Amino acid sequence: MLGFLKNVFATIVGLILFFLFGFFILIGIAAAIGGSEDKVALKENTVLKLDLNHPIVENVAEDENPFKNLGGPFADNSDEIGLVQIREALKRAAVDTHIKGISLQAHYPMGGYAQLQEIRDALLAFKKSGKFIYAYGESFTEKGYYLTSVADKIFLNPAGGLDFNGISAEISFFKGTLDKLDIKPVVFRVGQFKSAVEPYIRENMSEENRAQYNELLGSINDQIMSQIATSRGISAEALKKVADELTAYEPKGALQSKLVTNVGYLDEFETALKKKLNIDADDKLTYVGLGKFMKAESAIPFNDSDNRIAVIVSEGTIEGAKASSGNIGSDDFIAELRKARDDKKVKAIVLRIDSPGGSSLASDVMWHEVQLAKKVKPVVASMGDYAASGGYYMAMGADTIVALPTTITGSIGIFAQFFNFENFFKNKLGITHDRVNTNAHSDFPTVTRELTDFEKNWFQARVNAGYETFTSKAAQGRHMNIDKLKSLAGGRVWTGEQAKANGLVDVLGDLNKAIEIAAKMAKVKTDDYKVRYYPTPKSFFEELMDKKEDEMEAKFLKAQFGEMASYVKQVQKVKTQEGYLALMPFAIEFK
């Protein structure tokens, strides 16, 4: 029997080694195939096919999925695309004589409104070159149409629809679940708007939270409607009527409302493209995708300047020390900031922040490092979709803060959260606990008993002290009276437009604007510097490993809990949200 098991084990090990060996051979073949395409020669009369139906992040690695062209399970349609690469491609395409226009595919872009506004602004800048943008979609989400509305021609499939009904945001509340499980949340917070804990202590929104939601979404919606109205030559009032009456859901209604220019199929869209390019109907269109276009020789003259503007990209929830996948680690951030500070070639630093916050300790540690960098060279903060709570903490010490009108920022506040599982263990699982302490609070903090009044007061005092630290440093950074700053704090969130009006932000603009300001502060001429992004994005295979871990976790949850999986995932976050946090009061899910 033992010999049989040994043989089985040896066979399994052999199969694993065989598949691993085959996998790496396949990688080599794919790399060789991809290597032959390193240099792309563009043809005349080429159309840049810009497919934005992917998750949008700040920056991505230069290497592409080497298995993309193999199809089947090797093709990953969820490949992320970077704002850095999109902006650069549009800038290059505007001056490249081979590129005559853009075929835009933005049915369902996966990004926030601030990210999409940066892309939209880059598309508008491209149009100033005199080249065209044509767009086609079988259907469009609200965000997809926001981007697409810049196009000269917009084709909507006759059987499709346009989701144009305004924006909403939804919060899930778990108090009922916790009550059923006999789990008691223990919450400490400062500020009536610091409502990150509301899902665990309420069954609906507080009036303060509802008020800030209304103002926040109203500000974002006004921005979106105003920009679409300008692009389509329609009044904002007319657009509101279209949204309220759901007119654009039907292609005919979208056409009559002038939200689209044509109702037609893909072949009809391509016929219109051929007519625009003055080529015969039987001729084939010449497309180039974003990835291949970026491998072509740039039409922008090479800049050999030694001067650099360093852009440090910080994206995700803030954590202490090393970051987990997709988040900001204070150690990682500090290492990059110190390299930029000490590099003689770097004349100024831009902090690109896209974060809802996280650990208050890590936020303060990073704030301190920004103060040290400021003593050496200019530091400018550029806000993406979010720069709230801990994200604002990172930005508030910079010399200048730049935000997009639809950025979500502010949320200046601190909270702490624990959960008492004593009754859950006892009443649901039959588990009880007992203890021996050497001192009055040796087991503090604990999740298996009720905190004493002394312990609760002690914890609230620490939270109050954290809030005073946050607000005093924010007031210092904004050169603002502390009472004025506190009137804007209390955990309240603002759009970039609102924050510019109340003094929490200096300038409205995108990353390019922040880079321009940084260069000017460093007294570097416009054409005498290069932009460098840090840290270096993970390679395809590093990202692949991270994705596979996330996919396996998601599949496990789906198998265990079915349609409830997304709610279970949110409940799992409860454990990670214990301790002092400088985090946004809610996670916004736009619909």
GROMACS .gro file of N, CA and C in nm, residues 268-392:
model
  375
  268GLU      N    1  -2.265   4.976  -4.087
  268GLU     CA    2  -2.305   5.111  -4.128
  268GLU      C    3  -2.212   5.215  -4.066
  269PHE      N    4  -2.169   5.188  -3.944
  269PHE     CA    5  -2.071   5.276  -3.879
  269PHE      C    6  -1.940   5.276  -3.959
  270GLU      N    7  -1.895   5.158  -3.999
  270GLU     CA    8  -1.770   5.149  -4.074
  270GLU      C    9  -1.783   5.210  -4.213
  271THR      N   10  -1.901   5.205  -4.272
  271THR     CA   11  -1.925   5.272  -4.401
  271THR      C   12  -1.908   5.423  -4.384
  272ALA      N   13  -1.959   5.476  -4.273
  272ALA     CA   14  -1.944   5.619  -4.246
  272ALA      C   15  -1.797   5.655  -4.225
  273LEU      N   16  -1.722   5.565  -4.160
  273LEU     CA   17  -1.579   5.587  -4.141
  273LEU      C   18  -1.506   5.592  -4.275
  274LYS      N   19  -1.540   5.499  -4.364
  274LYS     CA   20  -1.475   5.494  -4.496
  274LYS      C   21  -1.505   5.622  -4.575
  275LYS      N   22  -1.628   5.668  -4.564
  275LYS     CA   23  -1.665   5.792  -4.633
  275LYS      C   24  -1.583   5.910  -4.579
  276LYS      N   25  -1.565   5.913  -4.448
  276LYS     CA   26  -1.487   6.020  -4.386
  276LYS      C   27  -1.342   6.015  -4.431
  277LEU      N   28  -1.291   5.893  -4.452
  277LEU     CA   29  -1.151   5.874  -4.493
  277LEU      C   30  -1.133   5.881  -4.644
  278ASN      N   31  -1.244   5.897  -4.716
  278ASN     CA   32  -1.240   5.903  -4.863
  278ASN      C   33  -1.180   5.777  -4.925
  279ILE      N   34  -1.224   5.661  -4.873
  279ILE     CA   35  -1.181   5.535  -4.933
  279ILE      C   36  -1.303   5.460  -4.985
  280ASP      N   37  -1.282   5.370  -5.078
  280ASP     CA   38  -1.391   5.297  -5.143
  280ASP      C   39  -1.462   5.207  -5.042
  281ALA      N   40  -1.588   5.182  -5.069
  281ALA     CA   41  -1.670   5.099  -4.980
  281ALA      C   42  -1.615   4.957  -4.968
  282ASP      N   43  -1.548   4.909  -5.074
  282ASP     CA   44  -1.494   4.772  -5.072
  282ASP      C   45  -1.358   4.763  -5.006
  283ASP      N   46  -1.296   4.876  -4.982
  283ASP     CA   47  -1.164   4.876  -4.919
  283ASP      C   48  -1.175   4.844  -4.769
  284LYS      N   49  -1.066   4.795  -4.716
  284LYS     CA   50  -1.063   4.759  -4.575
  284LYS      C   51  -1.010   4.875  -4.490
  285LEU      N   52  -1.073   4.896  -4.378
  285LEU     CA   53  -1.025   5.000  -4.286
  285LEU      C   54  -0.895   4.956  -4.219
  286THR      N   55  -0.807   5.051  -4.197
  286THR     CA   56  -0.680   5.022  -4.129
  286THR      C   57  -0.688   5.076  -3.987
  287TYR      N   58  -0.694   4.983  -3.891
  287TYR     CA   59  -0.702   5.020  -3.750
  287TYR      C   60  -0.568   4.993  -3.681
  288VAL      N   61  -0.544   5.066  -3.573
  288VAL     CA   62  -0.434   5.033  -3.482
  288VAL      C   63  -0.487   5.050  -3.341
  289GLY      N   64  -0.463   4.949  -3.256
  289GLY     CA   65  -0.507   4.957  -3.118
  289GLY      C   66  -0.413   5.038  -3.032
  290LEU      N   67  -0.455   5.065  -2.910
  290LEU     CA   68  -0.376   5.147  -2.818
  290LEU      C   69  -0.238   5.086  -2.793
  291GLY      N   70  -0.233   4.955  -2.764
  291GLY     CA   71  -0.105   4.891  -2.733
  291GLY      C   72  -0.006   4.899  -2.846
  292LYS      N   73  -0.050   4.866  -2.968
  292LYS     CA   74   0.039   4.868  -3.084
  292LYS      C   75   0.079   5.011  -3.119
  293PHE      N   76  -0.016   5.102  -3.106
  293PHE     CA   77   0.017   5.242  -3.139
  293PHE      C   78   0.128   5.295  -3.049
  294MET      N   79   0.127   5.254  -2.922
  294MET     CA   80   0.230   5.301  -2.830
  294MET      C   81   0.366   5.241  -2.862
  295LYS      N   82   0.370   5.134  -2.946
  295LYS     CA   83   0.497   5.076  -2.987
  295LYS      C   84   0.550   5.139  -3.116
  296ALA      N   85   0.468   5.221  -3.180
  296ALA     CA   86   0.513   5.291  -3.302
  296ALA      C   87   0.603   5.407  -3.264
  297GLU      N   88   0.682   5.450  -3.359
  297GLU     CA   89   0.770   5.564  -3.333
  297GLU      C   90   0.686   5.689  -3.306
  298SER      N   91   0.720   5.759  -3.200
  298SER     CA   92   0.643   5.876  -3.162
  298SER      C   93   0.667   5.993  -3.257
  299ALA      N   94   0.559   6.063  -3.289
  299ALA     CA   95   0.570   6.181  -3.374
  299ALA      C   96   0.612   6.304  -3.294
  300ILE      N   97   0.617   6.289  -3.162
  300ILE     CA   98   0.660   6.399  -3.076
  300ILE      C   99   0.812   6.394  -3.064
  301PRO      N  100   0.882   6.503  -3.091
  301PRO     CA  101   1.028   6.503  -3.085
  301PRO      C  102   1.082   6.454  -2.951
  302PHE      N  103   1.192   6.380  -2.955
  302PHE     CA  104   1.254   6.326  -2.833
  302PHE      C  105   1.307   6.439  -2.745
  303ASN      N  106   1.280   6.427  -2.618
  303ASN     CA  107   1.326   6.527  -2.521
  303ASN      C  108   1.446   6.468  -2.446
  304ASP      N  109   1.563   6.527  -2.465
  304ASP     CA  110   1.684   6.472  -2.402
  304ASP      C  111   1.724   6.547  -2.274
  305SER      N  112   1.629   6.622  -2.218
  305SER     CA  113   1.658   6.697  -2.097
  305SER      C  114   1.687   6.604  -1.980
  306ASP      N  115   1.778   6.647  -1.893
  306ASP     CA  116   1.808   6.571  -1.771
  306ASP      C  117   1.713   6.606  -1.657
  307ASN      N  118   1.637   6.713  -1.674
  307ASN     CA  119   1.543   6.755  -1.570
  307ASN      C  120   1.421   6.663  -1.568
  308ARG      N  121   1.377   6.632  -1.449
  308ARG     CA  122   1.261   6.543  -1.436
  308ARG      C  123   1.158   6.597  -1.338
  309ILE      N  124   1.031   6.570  -1.370
  309ILE     CA  125   0.923   6.589  -1.274
  309ILE      C  126   0.880   6.448  -1.235
  310ALA      N  127   0.892   6.414  -1.108
  310ALA     CA  128   0.856   6.280  -1.061
  310ALA      C  129   0.710   6.277  -1.021
  311VAL      N  130   0.635   6.183  -1.079
  311VAL     CA  131   0.495   6.163  -1.041
  311VAL      C  132   0.488   6.032  -0.961
  312ILE      N  133   0.456   6.044  -0.834
  312ILE     CA  134   0.446   5.926  -0.747
  312ILE      C  135   0.299   5.886  -0.739
  313VAL      N  136   0.267   5.773  -0.797
  313VAL     CA  137   0.128   5.727  -0.806
  313VAL      C  138   0.092   5.648  -0.680
  314SER      N  139  -0.013   5.694  -0.612
  314SER     CA  140  -0.061   5.627  -0.490
  314SER      C  141  -0.209   5.597  -0.507
  315GLU      N  142  -0.240   5.467  -0.520
  315GLU     CA  143  -0.375   5.426  -0.556
  315GLU      C  144  -0.422   5.315  -0.464
  316GLY      N  145  -0.540   5.331  -0.402
  316GLY     CA  146  -0.597   5.227  -0.318
  316GLY      C  147  -0.613   5.271  -0.173
  317THR      N  148  -0.649   5.176  -0.089
  317THR     CA  149  -0.666   5.201   0.055
  317THR      C  150  -0.530   5.209   0.123
  318ILE      N  151  -0.518   5.298   0.220
  318ILE     CA  152  -0.390   5.321   0.288
  318ILE      C  153  -0.369   5.217   0.398
  319GLU      N  154  -0.251   5.154   0.395
  319GLU     CA  155  -0.215   5.054   0.494
  319GLU      C  156  -0.079   5.089   0.554
  320GLY      N  157  -0.051   5.036   0.671
  320GLY     CA  158   0.080   5.054   0.731
  320GLY      C  159   0.182   4.961   0.667
  321ALA      N  160   0.307   5.004   0.668
  321ALA     CA  161   0.419   4.923   0.617
  321ALA      C  162   0.401   4.889   0.470
  322LYS      N  163   0.419   4.761   0.434
  322LYS     CA  164   0.409   4.718   0.295
  322LYS      C  165   0.262   4.704   0.256
  323ALA      N  166   0.231   4.742   0.132
  323ALA     CA  167   0.092   4.737   0.087
  323ALA      C  168   0.057   4.600   0.034
  324SER      N  169  -0.069   4.559   0.055
  324SER     CA  170  -0.121   4.442  -0.015
  324SER      C  171  -0.155   4.485  -0.156
  325SER      N  172  -0.190   4.391  -0.241
  325SER     CA  173  -0.215   4.419  -0.382
  325SER      C  174  -0.319   4.528  -0.402
  326GLY      N  175  -0.284   4.629  -0.481
  326GLY     CA  176  -0.379   4.734  -0.516
  326GLY      C  177  -0.398   4.842  -0.412
  327ASN      N  178  -0.316   4.843  -0.307
  327ASN     CA  179  -0.331   4.943  -0.202
  327ASN      C  180  -0.202   5.024  -0.182
  328ILE      N  181  -0.207   5.119  -0.089
  328ILE     CA  182  -0.094   5.208  -0.062
  328ILE      C  183  -0.030   5.167   0.070
  329GLY      N  184   0.096   5.133   0.067
  329GLY     CA  185   0.170   5.103   0.189
  329GLY      C  186   0.259   5.220   0.226
  330SER      N  187   0.259   5.259   0.353
  330SER     CA  188   0.337   5.376   0.394
  330SER      C  189   0.486   5.355   0.367
  331ASP      N  190   0.537   5.234   0.389
  331ASP     CA  191   0.679   5.207   0.363
  331ASP      C  192   0.712   5.224   0.214
  332ASP      N  193   0.624   5.172   0.129
  332ASP     CA  194   0.646   5.183  -0.016
  332ASP      C  195   0.644   5.329  -0.061
  333PHE      N  196   0.546   5.403  -0.011
  333PHE     CA  197   0.532   5.544  -0.047
  333PHE      C  198   0.655   5.623  -0.003
  334ILE      N  199   0.698   5.601   0.121
  334ILE     CA  200   0.813   5.674   0.174
  334ILE      C  201   0.939   5.644   0.094
  335ALA      N  202   0.958   5.518   0.056
  335ALA     CA  203   1.076   5.480  -0.022
  335ALA      C  204   1.079   5.555  -0.156
  336GLU      N  205   0.965   5.562  -0.223
  336GLU     CA  206   0.958   5.631  -0.353
  336GLU      C  207   0.977   5.782  -0.336
  337LEU      N  208   0.917   5.837  -0.232
  337LEU     CA  209   0.928   5.981  -0.208
  337LEU      C  210   1.072   6.021  -0.175
  338ARG      N  211   1.139   5.940  -0.096
  338ARG     CA  212   1.278   5.971  -0.062
  338ARG      C  213   1.370   5.961  -0.184
  339LYS      N  214   1.344   5.862  -0.270
  339LYS     CA  215   1.424   5.852  -0.393
  339LYS      C  216   1.408   5.977  -0.478
  340ALA      N  217   1.284   6.023  -0.492
  340ALA     CA  218   1.258   6.143  -0.572
  340ALA      C  219   1.317   6.267  -0.506
  341ARG      N  220   1.309   6.273  -0.373
  341ARG     CA  221   1.364   6.388  -0.298
  341ARG      C  222   1.515   6.397  -0.313
  342ASP      N  223   1.582   6.282  -0.311
  342ASP     CA  224   1.728   6.280  -0.312
  342ASP      C  225   1.787   6.279  -0.453
  343ASP      N  226   1.705   6.256  -0.554
  343ASP     CA  227   1.753   6.251  -0.692
  343ASP      C  228   1.773   6.393  -0.744
  344LYS      N  229   1.896   6.428  -0.777
  344LYS     CA  230   1.929   6.564  -0.822
  344LYS      C  231   1.859   6.599  -0.954
  345LYS      N  232   1.830   6.496  -1.034
  345LYS     CA  233   1.764   6.523  -1.163
  345LYS      C  234   1.616   6.558  -1.145
  346VAL      N  235   1.557   6.515  -1.036
  346VAL     CA  236   1.416   6.545  -1.010
  346VAL      C  237   1.405   6.686  -0.952
  347LYS      N  238   1.337   6.772  -1.025
  347LYS     CA  239   1.327   6.913  -0.985
  347LYS      C  240   1.200   6.942  -0.905
  348ALA      N  241   1.099   6.858  -0.920
  348ALA     CA  242   0.975   6.877  -0.846
  348ALA      C  243   0.903   6.743  -0.838
  349ILE      N  244   0.812   6.731  -0.741
  349ILE     CA  245   0.741   6.605  -0.717
  349ILE      C  246   0.591   6.629  -0.725
  350VAL      N  247   0.521   6.541  -0.795
  350VAL     CA  248   0.375   6.542  -0.798
  350VAL      C  249   0.325   6.415  -0.732
  351LEU      N  250   0.241   6.431  -0.631
  351LEU     CA  251   0.178   6.316  -0.566
  351LEU      C  252   0.044   6.292  -0.633
  352ARG      N  253   0.034   6.184  -0.707
  352ARG     CA  254  -0.093   6.149  -0.772
  352ARG      C  255  -0.169   6.057  -0.677
  353ILE      N  256  -0.277   6.107  -0.620
  353ILE     CA  257  -0.349   6.036  -0.514
  353ILE      C  258  -0.487   5.994  -0.560
  354ASP      N  259  -0.515   5.866  -0.546
  354ASP     CA  260  -0.649   5.813  -0.574
  354ASP      C  261  -0.680   5.715  -0.461
  355SER      N  262  -0.730   5.769  -0.350
  355SER     CA  263  -0.747   5.687  -0.229
  355SER      C  264  -0.863   5.738  -0.144
  356PRO      N  265  -0.943   5.645  -0.089
  356PRO     CA  266  -1.049   5.684   0.004
  356PRO      C  267  -1.000   5.693   0.148
  357GLY      N  268  -0.869   5.668   0.170
  357GLY     CA  269  -0.812   5.674   0.304
  357GLY      C  270  -0.781   5.535   0.358
  358GLY      N  271  -0.769   5.527   0.490
  358GLY     CA  272  -0.735   5.399   0.554
  358GLY      C  273  -0.673   5.424   0.691
  359SER      N  274  -0.558   5.366   0.716
  359SER     CA  275  -0.491   5.377   0.845
  359SER      C  276  -0.453   5.522   0.876
  360SER      N  277  -0.497   5.572   0.992
  360SER     CA  278  -0.464   5.711   1.028
  360SER      C  279  -0.316   5.723   1.061
  361LEU      N  280  -0.258   5.619   1.123
  361LEU     CA  281  -0.115   5.621   1.156
  361LEU      C  282  -0.031   5.627   1.028
  362ALA      N  283  -0.061   5.539   0.932
  362ALA     CA  284   0.014   5.539   0.806
  362ALA      C  285  -0.002   5.672   0.733
  363SER      N  286  -0.122   5.731   0.739
  363SER     CA  287  -0.147   5.860   0.674
  363SER      C  288  -0.059   5.968   0.735
  364ASP      N  289  -0.048   5.967   0.867
  364ASP     CA  290   0.034   6.068   0.935
  364ASP      C  291   0.183   6.049   0.905
  365VAL      N  292   0.227   5.925   0.899
  365VAL     CA  293   0.367   5.895   0.867
  365VAL      C  294   0.401   5.948   0.727
  366MET      N  295   0.310   5.928   0.632
  366MET     CA  296   0.334   5.976   0.495
  366MET      C  297   0.328   6.128   0.490
  367TRP      N  298   0.236   6.188   0.567
  367TRP     CA  299   0.228   6.335   0.573
  367TRP      C  300   0.362   6.393   0.618
  368HIS      N  301   0.421   6.332   0.720
  368HIS     CA  302   0.550   6.381   0.772
  368HIS      C  303   0.657   6.376   0.663
  369GLU      N  304   0.657   6.269   0.585
  369GLU     CA  305   0.758   6.255   0.480
  369GLU      C  306   0.738   6.361   0.371
  370VAL      N  307   0.613   6.399   0.346
  370VAL     CA  308   0.586   6.506   0.250
  370VAL      C  309   0.645   6.638   0.300
  371GLN      N  310   0.636   6.661   0.431
  371GLN     CA  311   0.694   6.784   0.490
  371GLN      C  312   0.845   6.788   0.468
  372LEU      N  313   0.912   6.674   0.483
  372LEU     CA  314   1.056   6.669   0.462
  372LEU      C  315   1.092   6.693   0.315
  373ALA      N  316   1.012   6.635   0.224
  373ALA     CA  317   1.038   6.653   0.081
  373ALA      C  318   1.019   6.798   0.040
  374LYS      N  319   0.919   6.865   0.099
  374LYS     CA  320   0.889   7.005   0.067
  374LYS      C  321   1.005   7.098   0.097
  375LYS      N  322   1.088   7.062   0.194
  375LYS     CA  323   1.202   7.146   0.230
  375LYS      C  324   1.311   7.143   0.123
  376VAL      N  325   1.304   7.041   0.035
  376VAL     CA  326   1.408   7.021  -0.066
  376VAL      C  327   1.364   7.068  -0.203
  377LYS      N  328   1.237   7.039  -0.239
  377LYS     CA  329   1.187   7.075  -0.373
  377LYS      C  330   1.035   7.085  -0.369
  378PRO      N  331   0.975   7.152  -0.468
  378PRO     CA  332   0.829   7.169  -0.468
  378PRO      C  333   0.755   7.035  -0.471
  379VAL      N  334   0.643   7.030  -0.398
  379VAL     CA  335   0.557   6.912  -0.396
  379VAL      C  336   0.415   6.957  -0.427
  380VAL      N  337   0.356   6.898  -0.531
  380VAL     CA  338   0.220   6.930  -0.572
  380VAL      C  339   0.136   6.803  -0.562
  381ALA      N  340   0.015   6.815  -0.509
  381ALA     CA  341  -0.076   6.701  -0.502
  381ALA      C  342  -0.177   6.707  -0.616
  382SER      N  343  -0.195   6.595  -0.683
  382SER     CA  344  -0.296   6.583  -0.789
  382SER      C  345  -0.395   6.476  -0.747
  383MET      N  346  -0.522   6.515  -0.735
  383MET     CA  347  -0.625   6.423  -0.688
  383MET      C  348  -0.696   6.356  -0.805
  384GLY      N  349  -0.714   6.223  -0.794
  384GLY     CA  350  -0.787   6.148  -0.896
  384GLY      C  351  -0.933   6.137  -0.858
  385ASP      N  352  -0.989   6.015  -0.866
  385ASP     CA  353  -1.129   5.994  -0.829
  385ASP      C  354  -1.154   6.029  -0.683
  386TYR      N  355  -1.065   5.981  -0.595
  386TYR     CA  356  -1.079   6.002  -0.452
  386TYR      C  357  -0.948   6.053  -0.394
  387ALA      N  358  -0.958   6.147  -0.305
  387ALA     CA  359  -0.846   6.185  -0.219
  387ALA      C  360  -0.912   6.232  -0.090
  388ALA      N  361  -0.972   6.135  -0.022
  388ALA     CA  362  -1.057   6.165   0.094
  388ALA      C  363  -1.000   6.103   0.220
  389SER      N  364  -1.028   6.168   0.333
  389SER     CA  365  -0.984   6.122   0.464
  389SER      C  366  -0.832   6.102   0.463
  390GLY      N  367  -0.783   5.978   0.475
  390GLY     CA  368  -0.639   5.956   0.469
  390GLY      C  369  -0.579   6.002   0.338
  391GLY      N  370  -0.656   5.994   0.230
  391GLY     CA  371  -0.610   6.046   0.100
  391GLY      C  372  -0.590   6.196   0.105
  392TYR      N  373  -0.680   6.267   0.176
  392TYR     CA  374  -0.662   6.411   0.192
  392TYR      C  375  -0.546   6.440   0.286
   0.00000   0.00000   0.00000
